[in-house]
Coordinates of C-alpha atoms and ligand atoms in Angstrom, one line a residue:
M120 CA -101.3 -21.1 7.6
E121 CA -100.9 -23.2 10.3
F122 CA -97.2 -21.9 11.4
L123 CA -98.6 -18.4 11.8
K124 CA -101.2 -19.8 14.6
Q125 CA -98.5 -21.6 16.3
L126 CA -96.4 -18.6 16.8
G127 CA -99.4 -16.5 17.4
I128 CA -99.3 -14.3 14.4
K129 CA -102.6 -12.9 13.6
E130 CA -103.9 -10.8 10.7
K131 CA -103.6 -7.4 12.5
N132 CA -101.0 -7.3 15.0
F133 CA -99.2 -4.7 17.4
G134 CA -95.8 -3.9 17.1
C135 CA -94.9 -3.0 20.9
S136 CA -94.3 -4.9 23.7
T137 CA -93.3 -4.5 27.1
G138 CA -92.7 -8.2 27.9
Q139 CA -96.0 -9.2 28.5
N140 CA -98.3 -6.8 27.2
W141 CA -99.1 -5.5 23.7
L142 CA -99.6 -2.0 23.8
E143 CA -102.7 -1.4 21.3
T144 CA -101.8 1.8 19.5
T145 CA -103.2 2.1 16.2
T146 CA -102.6 5.8 15.2
E147 CA -98.8 5.5 13.6
G148 CA -99.5 3.5 10.8
E149 CA -99.6 -0.2 9.8
L150 CA -97.0 -2.2 8.2
K151 CA -98.1 -4.4 5.4
I152 CA -95.8 -7.4 5.0
Y153 CA -96.2 -9.4 2.1
S154 CA -93.8 -12.8 1.2
P155 CA -91.0 -12.1 -1.3
T156 CA -91.3 -15.7 -1.8
N157 CA -94.8 -15.4 -3.7
G158 CA -95.9 -11.6 -2.7
K159 CA -98.7 -13.0 -0.9
Y160 CA -99.8 -10.8 1.8
I161 CA -99.0 -12.2 5.1
G162 CA -100.5 -9.6 7.7
S163 CA -99.9 -6.3 9.1
V164 CA -98.6 -4.5 12.1
Y165 CA -99.3 -1.4 14.1
Q166 CA -96.6 0.8 14.7
C167 CA -95.4 2.1 17.8
S168 CA -95.8 5.5 19.1
E169 CA -93.5 7.9 21.2
A170 CA -95.5 7.5 23.9
D171 CA -95.3 3.8 23.9
Y172 CA -91.9 3.6 23.8
E173 CA -91.6 6.0 26.7
K174 CA -93.7 3.0 28.2
V175 CA -91.9 0.6 27.2
L176 CA -88.6 1.9 28.4
D177 CA -89.9 2.8 31.7
T178 CA -90.7 -0.8 32.2
A179 CA -87.2 -2.0 31.2
I180 CA -85.6 0.2 33.4
E181 CA -88.1 -1.0 36.2
A182 CA -86.9 -4.8 35.4
F183 CA -82.9 -3.8 35.3
K184 CA -83.7 -2.7 39.2
Y185 CA -84.7 -6.4 39.8
W186 CA -82.6 -8.3 37.0
R187 CA -79.3 -6.6 37.8
M188 CA -79.1 -8.5 41.6
V189 CA -80.5 -12.0 40.3
P190 CA -77.4 -14.0 40.6
A191 CA -75.8 -14.6 37.2
P192 CA -76.1 -18.1 37.0
N193 CA -79.6 -17.8 37.9
R194 CA -80.2 -15.5 34.8
G195 CA -78.5 -18.3 32.8
E196 CA -81.3 -20.7 34.1
V197 CA -83.9 -18.7 32.5
V198 CA -81.9 -18.1 29.1
R199 CA -81.5 -21.8 29.4
Q200 CA -85.4 -22.7 29.4
I201 CA -85.4 -20.1 26.4
G202 CA -83.1 -22.3 24.3
L203 CA -85.2 -25.3 25.2
K204 CA -88.4 -23.2 24.3
L205 CA -86.5 -22.5 20.9
R206 CA -86.2 -25.9 20.2
E207 CA -90.1 -26.5 20.4
Y208 CA -90.6 -23.6 18.0
K209 CA -87.8 -24.1 15.3
R210 CA -89.8 -25.2 12.8
P211 CA -92.5 -22.9 13.0
L212 CA -90.3 -19.8 13.3
G213 CA -87.8 -21.1 10.8
T214 CA -90.4 -21.5 8.6
L215 CA -91.8 -17.9 9.0
V216 CA -88.1 -16.4 8.7
S217 CA -87.9 -17.8 5.7
Y218 CA -91.3 -16.9 4.4
E219 CA -91.4 -13.3 5.6
M220 CA -87.6 -12.9 4.5
G221 CA -87.0 -15.0 1.6
K222 CA -84.0 -17.1 2.7
S223 CA -84.3 -21.1 2.0
L224 CA -86.1 -22.9 4.9
Q225 CA -82.6 -24.7 5.7
E226 CA -81.2 -21.2 6.2
G227 CA -84.5 -20.0 8.3
M228 CA -84.1 -23.2 10.4
G229 CA -80.3 -22.5 10.7
E230 CA -81.3 -19.1 12.3
V231 CA -83.2 -20.4 15.0
Q232 CA -80.5 -23.0 15.5
E233 CA -78.0 -20.0 16.1
M234 CA -80.5 -18.5 18.4
I235 CA -80.8 -22.2 20.5
D236 CA -76.6 -22.3 20.3
I237 CA -76.4 -18.7 21.3
C238 CA -78.5 -19.5 24.5
D239 CA -76.2 -22.4 25.4
F240 CA -73.0 -20.6 25.2
A241 CA -74.6 -17.8 27.2
V242 CA -75.8 -20.3 29.8
G243 CA -71.9 -21.5 30.1
Q244 CA -70.8 -18.3 30.1
S245 CA -73.3 -16.9 33.2
R246 CA -71.0 -18.9 35.3
Q247 CA -67.8 -17.4 34.0
L248 CA -68.1 -13.5 34.1
Y249 CA -64.4 -13.4 35.5
G250 CA -62.6 -10.4 36.3
H251 CA -58.5 -10.2 37.2
M252 CA -57.1 -10.3 40.3
M253 CA -54.3 -7.9 40.4
V254 CA -51.0 -7.6 42.7
S255 CA -51.0 -4.1 44.4
E256 CA -47.5 -2.4 45.2
R257 CA -48.9 -1.5 48.4
P258 CA -48.8 -3.7 51.4
M259 CA -51.8 -5.1 52.6
H260 CA -53.8 -4.1 49.8
R261 CA -56.1 -6.3 47.4
M262 CA -56.9 -5.2 43.8
Y263 CA -59.1 -6.9 41.1
D264 CA -61.6 -6.1 38.8
Q265 CA -65.3 -6.9 38.4
Y266 CA -67.7 -6.6 36.0
H267 CA -71.6 -5.1 36.6
P268 CA -74.4 -5.0 34.6
L269 CA -74.9 -2.3 32.2
G270 CA -78.7 -1.2 32.1
V271 CA -81.2 -1.6 29.1
V272 CA -79.3 -2.7 26.0
A273 CA -80.9 -1.8 22.7
T274 CA -80.3 -3.9 19.5
I275 CA -81.7 -2.2 16.2
S276 CA -81.5 -5.2 13.8
A277 CA -81.3 -5.8 9.8
F278 CA -83.4 -7.2 7.9
N279 CA -81.6 -10.2 6.7
F280 CA -81.2 -12.2 9.8
P281 CA -84.5 -11.4 11.2
V282 CA -84.0 -13.0 14.6
A283 CA -80.7 -14.5 14.8
V284 CA -78.6 -11.1 15.6
W285 CA -80.7 -9.9 18.0
S286 CA -80.3 -13.5 19.9
W287 CA -76.7 -12.8 20.1
N288 CA -77.0 -10.0 21.3
A289 CA -80.1 -10.1 23.9
M290 CA -79.0 -13.5 25.4
L291 CA -75.6 -12.4 26.3
A292 CA -77.0 -9.2 27.6
A293 CA -79.6 -11.1 30.1
I294 CA -76.7 -13.4 31.5
C295 CA -75.1 -10.0 32.2
G296 CA -78.0 -8.6 34.0
D297 CA -78.8 -6.3 31.5
T298 CA -82.8 -5.9 30.2
N299 CA -83.5 -5.6 26.4
L300 CA -84.7 -3.2 24.3
W301 CA -85.2 -4.7 20.4
K302 CA -86.2 -2.5 17.3
P303 CA -86.4 -4.8 14.5
S304 CA -86.2 -4.2 10.8
S305 CA -89.7 -2.8 9.6
K306 CA -89.0 -5.0 6.8
V307 CA -89.6 -8.2 8.5
P308 CA -91.4 -7.1 12.0
L309 CA -93.3 -10.3 12.0
S310 CA -90.4 -12.6 12.8
A311 CA -89.7 -10.4 15.9
I312 CA -93.2 -10.6 17.1
A313 CA -93.3 -14.4 16.8
T314 CA -89.9 -14.3 18.9
Q315 CA -91.4 -11.9 21.6
N316 CA -94.0 -14.0 22.0
I317 CA -91.9 -17.1 22.4
I318 CA -89.7 -15.6 25.0
A319 CA -92.4 -14.0 26.7
E320 CA -93.7 -17.5 27.6
V321 CA -90.4 -18.5 29.5
V322 CA -90.9 -14.9 31.2
K323 CA -94.5 -16.1 32.6
E324 CA -93.3 -19.4 33.6
N325 CA -90.9 -18.1 35.9
N326 CA -92.7 -15.3 37.3
L327 CA -90.3 -13.0 36.1
P328 CA -91.2 -9.4 35.9
E329 CA -91.9 -7.6 32.6
G330 CA -89.6 -5.6 30.7
L331 CA -86.8 -8.2 30.3
F332 CA -87.5 -8.6 26.6
T333 CA -89.2 -5.4 25.1
L334 CA -90.0 -4.8 21.7
V335 CA -90.8 -1.8 19.7
I336 CA -91.3 -1.7 15.8
G337 CA -91.4 1.7 14.4
R338 CA -89.7 4.2 11.7
G339 CA -85.9 4.4 12.2
A340 CA -86.6 8.5 11.6
T341 CA -88.8 8.2 14.5
I342 CA -88.6 5.4 17.0
G343 CA -84.8 4.8 15.8
E344 CA -83.5 8.2 16.5
K345 CA -85.3 8.0 19.8
I346 CA -83.0 4.9 20.5
L347 CA -80.0 6.7 19.6
N348 CA -80.3 10.0 21.4
D349 CA -81.6 8.1 24.8
K350 CA -79.6 8.7 27.4
R351 CA -80.7 5.9 29.6
I352 CA -79.4 3.6 27.0
P353 CA -76.1 2.7 27.6
L354 CA -75.4 0.3 24.8
I355 CA -77.1 0.6 21.7
S356 CA -76.1 -2.5 18.7
V357 CA -76.8 -1.7 15.8
T358 CA -76.7 -4.1 12.8
G359 CA -77.3 -2.7 9.4
S360 CA -75.7 -1.0 6.5
T361 CA -72.6 1.5 6.8
R362 CA -74.7 4.5 6.6
V363 CA -77.1 3.9 9.2
G364 CA -74.3 2.8 11.3
R365 CA -72.2 6.1 10.7
H366 CA -75.0 8.2 11.9
A367 CA -75.8 6.1 14.5
G368 CA -72.2 5.9 16.0
E369 CA -71.9 9.8 15.7
V370 CA -75.0 10.2 17.8
V371 CA -74.3 7.9 20.5
Q372 CA -70.8 8.8 20.7
R373 CA -72.0 12.7 21.0
R374 CA -73.8 11.5 24.5
F375 CA -71.0 8.8 25.4
G376 CA -73.1 5.8 25.0
R377 CA -71.6 2.7 23.7
T378 CA -71.9 1.1 20.2
I379 CA -71.5 -2.3 19.1
L380 CA -71.6 -1.8 15.0
E381 CA -71.8 -4.5 12.4
L382 CA -72.2 -3.1 9.2
G383 CA -71.6 -3.6 5.5
G384 CA -69.0 -5.9 4.0
N385 CA -67.3 -6.4 0.9
N386 CA -66.1 -9.9 1.3
A387 CA -63.4 -11.5 -1.0
I388 CA -62.1 -15.0 -1.4
I389 CA -58.7 -15.2 -3.0
M390 CA -57.8 -18.3 -4.9
T391 CA -54.0 -18.9 -5.6
P392 CA -52.4 -21.8 -7.8
E393 CA -52.6 -24.5 -5.3
A394 CA -56.1 -23.8 -4.3
D395 CA -57.9 -27.1 -4.3
L396 CA -60.8 -26.2 -6.7
K397 CA -63.2 -29.1 -5.8
M398 CA -63.3 -27.3 -2.4
A399 CA -63.2 -23.6 -3.7
M400 CA -65.9 -23.7 -6.0
P401 CA -69.0 -24.6 -3.7
A402 CA -67.6 -22.2 -1.1
V403 CA -67.6 -19.3 -3.8
V404 CA -70.9 -20.4 -5.0
F405 CA -72.8 -20.8 -1.8
G406 CA -71.0 -17.9 -0.2
A407 CA -72.1 -15.6 -3.8
V408 CA -75.7 -16.6 -4.4
G409 CA -76.5 -18.1 -0.8
T410 CA -79.2 -15.8 0.6
A411 CA -79.7 -14.3 -2.9
G412 CA -76.4 -12.4 -1.8
Q413 CA -78.0 -10.8 1.5
R414 CA -75.6 -11.6 3.9
C415 CA -73.3 -9.3 5.3
T416 CA -70.6 -12.0 4.9
S417 CA -71.7 -12.7 1.2
T418 CA -68.8 -13.2 -1.0
R419 CA -69.0 -10.2 -3.2
R420 CA -65.1 -10.6 -4.7
L421 CA -63.1 -13.3 -6.2
I422 CA -59.6 -12.9 -6.5
V423 CA -58.3 -15.6 -8.6
H424 CA -54.4 -15.9 -9.8
D425 CA -53.9 -15.4 -13.5
S426 CA -52.3 -18.8 -14.1
I427 CA -56.1 -20.3 -13.1
Y428 CA -58.3 -17.4 -14.2
A429 CA -59.6 -19.4 -17.2
K430 CA -60.3 -22.6 -15.5
V431 CA -61.9 -20.9 -12.6
K432 CA -64.6 -18.9 -14.9
E433 CA -65.2 -21.8 -16.8
S434 CA -66.2 -24.1 -13.8
L435 CA -67.9 -20.7 -12.3
L436 CA -70.0 -20.5 -15.6
K437 CA -70.8 -24.1 -15.3
A438 CA -72.1 -24.1 -11.8
Y439 CA -74.0 -21.0 -12.0
G440 CA -75.9 -22.6 -14.9
G441 CA -77.0 -25.2 -13.0
L442 CA -78.4 -22.8 -9.9
K443 CA -82.7 -23.7 -9.4
I444 CA -83.7 -20.3 -8.9
G445 CA -87.5 -20.2 -7.0
D446 CA -89.3 -20.4 -3.9
P447 CA -86.9 -20.8 -1.0
L448 CA -89.3 -23.0 0.8
D449 CA -88.7 -25.8 -1.5
E450 CA -85.4 -27.0 -0.6
N451 CA -84.5 -28.6 -4.1
N452 CA -83.9 -24.2 -5.1
H453 CA -80.5 -22.8 -4.7
V454 CA -81.6 -19.3 -5.0
G455 CA -84.3 -17.7 -3.3
P456 CA -85.8 -13.8 -4.0
L457 CA -84.6 -10.6 -2.7
I458 CA -86.2 -9.0 -0.4
D459 CA -88.3 -6.4 -2.1
K460 CA -88.4 -4.7 -5.5
N461 CA -86.2 -1.8 -4.6
A462 CA -83.6 -4.6 -3.8
V463 CA -84.0 -5.6 -7.4
G464 CA -83.5 -2.0 -8.6
D465 CA -80.3 -1.6 -6.7
F466 CA -79.1 -5.1 -8.2
T467 CA -79.8 -4.0 -11.6
K468 CA -78.4 -0.1 -11.2
A469 CA -75.2 -1.9 -10.1
L470 CA -74.5 -3.7 -13.1
E471 CA -75.6 -0.9 -15.2
R472 CA -73.0 1.3 -13.2
L473 CA -70.4 -1.4 -13.5
K474 CA -70.8 -1.6 -17.4
V475 CA -70.2 2.1 -17.6
E476 CA -66.9 2.0 -15.4
G477 CA -65.5 -0.8 -18.1
G478 CA -66.8 -4.1 -16.4
T479 CA -68.6 -7.1 -18.2
V480 CA -71.2 -9.1 -17.1
I481 CA -70.5 -12.6 -18.2
Y482 CA -73.4 -14.4 -16.4
G483 CA -77.1 -13.6 -15.3
G484 CA -78.2 -10.2 -14.2
E485 CA -81.7 -10.6 -15.5
V486 CA -84.9 -10.0 -13.1
L487 CA -87.1 -12.8 -13.6
S488 CA -90.8 -13.0 -14.4
G489 CA -93.4 -15.6 -15.2
E490 CA -94.8 -18.7 -13.2
G491 CA -93.2 -18.9 -9.5
Y492 CA -91.7 -15.5 -9.8
E493 CA -94.8 -13.3 -9.2
S494 CA -93.5 -11.4 -6.7
G495 CA -91.3 -9.9 -8.9
C496 CA -88.3 -10.3 -6.4
Y497 CA -86.2 -12.7 -8.2
V498 CA -83.1 -12.5 -10.1
R499 CA -80.3 -14.3 -11.7
P500 CA -77.4 -14.1 -9.8
A501 CA -74.3 -12.2 -12.0
I502 CA -71.2 -12.7 -12.6
A503 CA -68.7 -9.9 -13.7
E504 CA -65.6 -9.5 -14.8
A505 CA -64.3 -6.0 -13.3
D506 CA -61.5 -4.5 -11.6
N507 CA -61.1 -3.4 -8.0
K508 CA -60.7 0.2 -8.4
Y509 CA -64.4 0.6 -9.7
E510 CA -66.5 2.6 -7.8
I511 CA -69.1 -0.2 -8.1
V512 CA -66.8 -2.8 -7.0
Q513 CA -65.7 -0.7 -3.8
E514 CA -69.3 -0.7 -3.0
E515 CA -71.3 -3.1 -1.2
T516 CA -74.6 -4.1 -3.5
F517 CA -76.7 -6.3 -1.2
A518 CA -77.4 -8.8 -3.9
P519 CA -76.1 -11.6 -6.1
I520 CA -73.2 -10.3 -8.0
L521 CA -69.8 -11.9 -8.0
Y522 CA -66.9 -9.9 -9.4
L523 CA -64.2 -11.6 -10.9
L524 CA -61.0 -10.0 -10.3
K525 CA -57.3 -11.2 -11.7
Y526 CA -54.1 -10.8 -9.6
S527 CA -50.5 -12.0 -10.7
G528 CA -47.3 -12.6 -8.9
N529 CA -47.6 -13.7 -4.8
V530 CA -50.3 -13.9 -2.6
S531 CA -48.9 -10.4 -1.4
N532 CA -50.9 -8.7 -4.4
A533 CA -53.9 -10.6 -3.6
I534 CA -54.1 -9.5 -0.1
A535 CA -53.4 -6.2 -1.2
I536 CA -56.3 -6.1 -3.6
Q537 CA -58.4 -7.7 -0.9
N538 CA -57.4 -5.3 1.6
G539 CA -58.2 -2.4 -0.9
V540 CA -61.8 -1.1 0.3
E541 CA -63.3 0.4 2.9
Q542 CA -65.2 -2.6 4.4
G543 CA -63.5 -5.5 6.7
L544 CA -66.0 -7.9 7.5
S545 CA -65.2 -11.7 6.1
S546 CA -62.3 -12.7 4.0
S547 CA -61.0 -16.0 2.9
I548 CA -57.9 -18.0 1.0
F549 CA -58.1 -21.2 -0.6
T550 CA -55.0 -22.9 -0.7
N551 CA -52.8 -25.7 0.2
N552 CA -49.5 -23.7 0.6
M553 CA -48.6 -23.2 4.3
R554 CA -46.3 -19.8 3.3
E555 CA -49.3 -18.0 1.8
V556 CA -51.6 -19.4 4.7
E557 CA -49.3 -18.0 7.5
E558 CA -48.8 -14.8 5.4
Y559 CA -52.7 -14.2 5.2
L560 CA -53.4 -14.5 8.6
S561 CA -50.0 -12.4 9.6
A562 CA -50.0 -9.3 10.4
V563 CA -49.7 -8.2 7.1
G564 CA -52.5 -10.3 5.9
S565 CA -56.1 -9.7 5.7
D566 CA -57.4 -6.7 7.5
C567 CA -61.0 -8.3 8.3
G568 CA -62.3 -9.6 11.4
I569 CA -63.0 -12.9 10.0
A570 CA -60.1 -14.6 8.3
N571 CA -60.8 -18.1 6.9
V572 CA -58.5 -20.6 5.3
N573 CA -60.4 -23.4 3.0
I574 CA -63.7 -22.1 4.2
G575 CA -65.6 -19.5 2.5
T576 CA -66.4 -15.9 3.9
S577 CA -70.2 -16.7 5.1
G578 CA -71.6 -18.9 7.6
A579 CA -69.8 -18.2 11.0
E580 CA -70.1 -20.1 13.8
I581 CA -71.4 -18.4 17.4
G582 CA -68.5 -19.4 19.6
G583 CA -66.0 -17.0 18.0
A584 CA -66.6 -13.4 18.3
F585 CA -68.4 -11.7 14.9
G586 CA -67.5 -8.2 13.5
G587 CA -65.2 -6.3 11.2
E588 CA -63.1 -3.7 11.3
K589 CA -63.2 -0.3 9.2
E590 CA -66.2 0.9 7.9
T591 CA -67.6 -2.6 9.0
G592 CA -67.7 -0.6 12.4
G593 CA -65.6 -2.7 14.8
G594 CA -68.3 -4.3 16.8
R595 CA -68.1 -7.7 18.2
E596 CA -71.0 -9.6 19.3
S597 CA -71.6 -13.4 19.6
G598 CA -68.8 -15.5 21.3
S599 CA -65.4 -15.6 22.6
E600 CA -65.2 -12.3 24.7
S601 CA -68.2 -10.7 23.2
W602 CA -69.9 -10.5 27.0
K603 CA -67.7 -7.7 28.4
L604 CA -69.2 -5.4 26.0
Y605 CA -72.5 -5.8 27.8
M606 CA -71.2 -5.2 31.3
R607 CA -69.1 -2.3 32.8
L608 CA -65.7 -3.0 34.2
Q609 CA -64.9 -1.9 37.6
T610 CA -61.5 -1.9 39.4
N611 CA -61.4 -2.3 43.2
T612 CA -58.6 -1.6 45.8
I613 CA -59.4 -2.7 49.1
N614 CA -56.7 -1.8 52.2
W615 CA -56.8 -4.2 54.7
G616 CA -54.0 -2.7 56.7
T617 CA -53.7 0.4 59.8
Q618 CA -51.8 2.4 57.1
L619 CA -52.4 5.0 54.3
P620 CA -49.5 4.4 51.8
L621 CA -49.9 6.3 48.6
A622 CA -49.2 4.6 45.3
Q623 CA -46.0 5.6 43.2
G624 CA -44.4 6.1 47.0
I625 CA -46.1 10.0 47.2
K626 CA -45.7 11.0 50.4
F627 CA -48.3 13.4 52.1
D628 CA -48.2 13.8 56.3
I629 CA -50.7 15.5 57.9
Ligands
NAD784 P1 -80.3 -0.7 6.9 O1 -79.2 0.0 7.7 O2 -81.4 -0.1 6.0 O3 -81.4 -0.8 8.4 C1 -80.6 -1.4 9.6 C2 -81.7 -0.9 10.9 O4 -81.5 0.5 11.3 C3 -83.1 -1.2 10.5 O5 -83.6 -1.6 11.8 C4 -83.6 0.3 10.4 O6 -85.1 0.4 10.4 C5 -82.7 1.0 11.4 N1 -82.7 2.3 10.9 C6 -82.6 3.1 10.1 N2 -82.5 4.5 10.3 C7 -82.4 4.6 11.4 C8 -82.0 5.7 12.2 N3 -81.9 7.0 11.8 N4 -82.1 5.3 13.3 C9 -81.8 4.3 14.0 N5 -82.2 2.8 13.7 C10 -82.5 3.2 12.0 O7 -79.9 -2.1 6.8 P2 -80.7 -3.4 5.9 O8 -81.1 -3.0 4.4 O9 -81.6 -4.0 6.9 O10 -79.7 -4.5 6.3 C11 -78.8 -4.3 5.4 C12 -77.1 -4.1 6.1 O11 -76.9 -4.6 7.2 C13 -76.1 -4.7 5.0 O12 -75.2 -3.6 4.6 C14 -75.6 -5.7 5.5 O13 -74.2 -6.0 5.2 C15 -75.7 -5.2 6.8 N6 -75.6 -6.2 7.8 C16 -74.3 -6.2 8.7 C17 -74.2 -7.4 9.6 C18 -72.9 -7.4 10.1 O14 -73.0 -8.4 11.3 N7 -71.5 -7.1 10.3 C19 -75.2 -8.2 9.8 C20 -76.2 -8.4 8.6 C21 -76.3 -7.3 7.8

């Protein structure tokens, strides 16, 4: 396939890079990657050994000693060039993301566009690493705070965003003066290798040292654990399930490391009697079935006022009836495959559990077979009538299941249902009632990191800080002030006088 060639992906690939060089270990097992779109074999990756990990980390630590002293705007210049290079490779890399992960070509290209956008954002940020100037209570004293680079930043990423989430972390870390270690999901390692090849070109063209951007592909239980426990890594950004993130948080906190935890969501849309249904329906359907329900921000619960419930249900059934399911590289299709057969198993098990708890599947739920569905990863998205209290509704099933929930009375009741889960990532309300909007966005409103009005739960822009509360982990990455997490804050007090007055007026004469 031409796009694989363009990206330097071979039949057999190494999984461990110090930046310019691939370490050639072949003893740690070979990941064989098949496309969920058609079940065809794409290529393999040799996993990295613990000794390789040590070599890579040493290189990243050495590179940090150099990189932290490069002026931030010059670091930004390198990131600007990475953005240009990504523009050149947008089509092949977007195609690989789509082919390896199974998301639509539009979304694969969109993911690369997010990488480009965060590069542009980071370039601007590289000239704005501002601290504060504080007024000292002591005469002839000056106080200010400044941000210093942290060290090696590790990004552990999830399968559903094979490349974009890494770039949200790595591009900011790079302008902040940190070096990067990336452990991608072993389900989508080829997209990471392709990205590594692209970045390596820029590093080489600028004669920069190895170790600025490094990659280790290996098992969570071995390489992942080494990263979590490694005191030489001050910050670890983990995107993944709440189960993995909870463990990572505990391990890293024990050694007083820092984490950014971007974990599972259980996102809801509220539809009040004053919702504009023409706008709301496409937002709900895209949110629930886009990326086959495998976005952390996918719409999983629809909370509808009882006065419009029947109408909403009817138009949902109609919209789902028109969905085209098939190869995500064909732009006519709306829904692609799940990542693998295990995910298909989770989907069907969730629907069985729902029925046991008293829920009703009113649409879809089948596993598709036959022509075009040979990979065994395609399902018909499901709609189910349910209760927020069901255990299965309280969980995140990473698949296209939309739970229909009913509320009555005022919007406070809908907000209580929305907030009545352990996760707190994304949320939205559809209404044209200003009072409902303001209540929803107020301190008594949505408890999520993302709260939208008259748009759906998925599809964030890089300019905003991205992340969620409660069991979503509390992390923030990408835009707004997230850059501060990649630096250490230092407060400086300078006495330019000839006396030594103490703070709080304390006297100490000797
Ligand atoms: P996962 O938790 O199975 O894996 C995530 C990453 O953690 C992978 O790279 C995996 O190899 C690694 N890992 C596993 N065990 C580890 C260990 N012991 N030590 C270190 N690393 C380890 O998640 P997934 O199935 O790849 O992704 C889906 C999940 O990610 C969903 O829950 C989704 O909501 C979440 N997600 C969250 C966000 C967000 O920003 N909040 C974004 C994307 C995905």
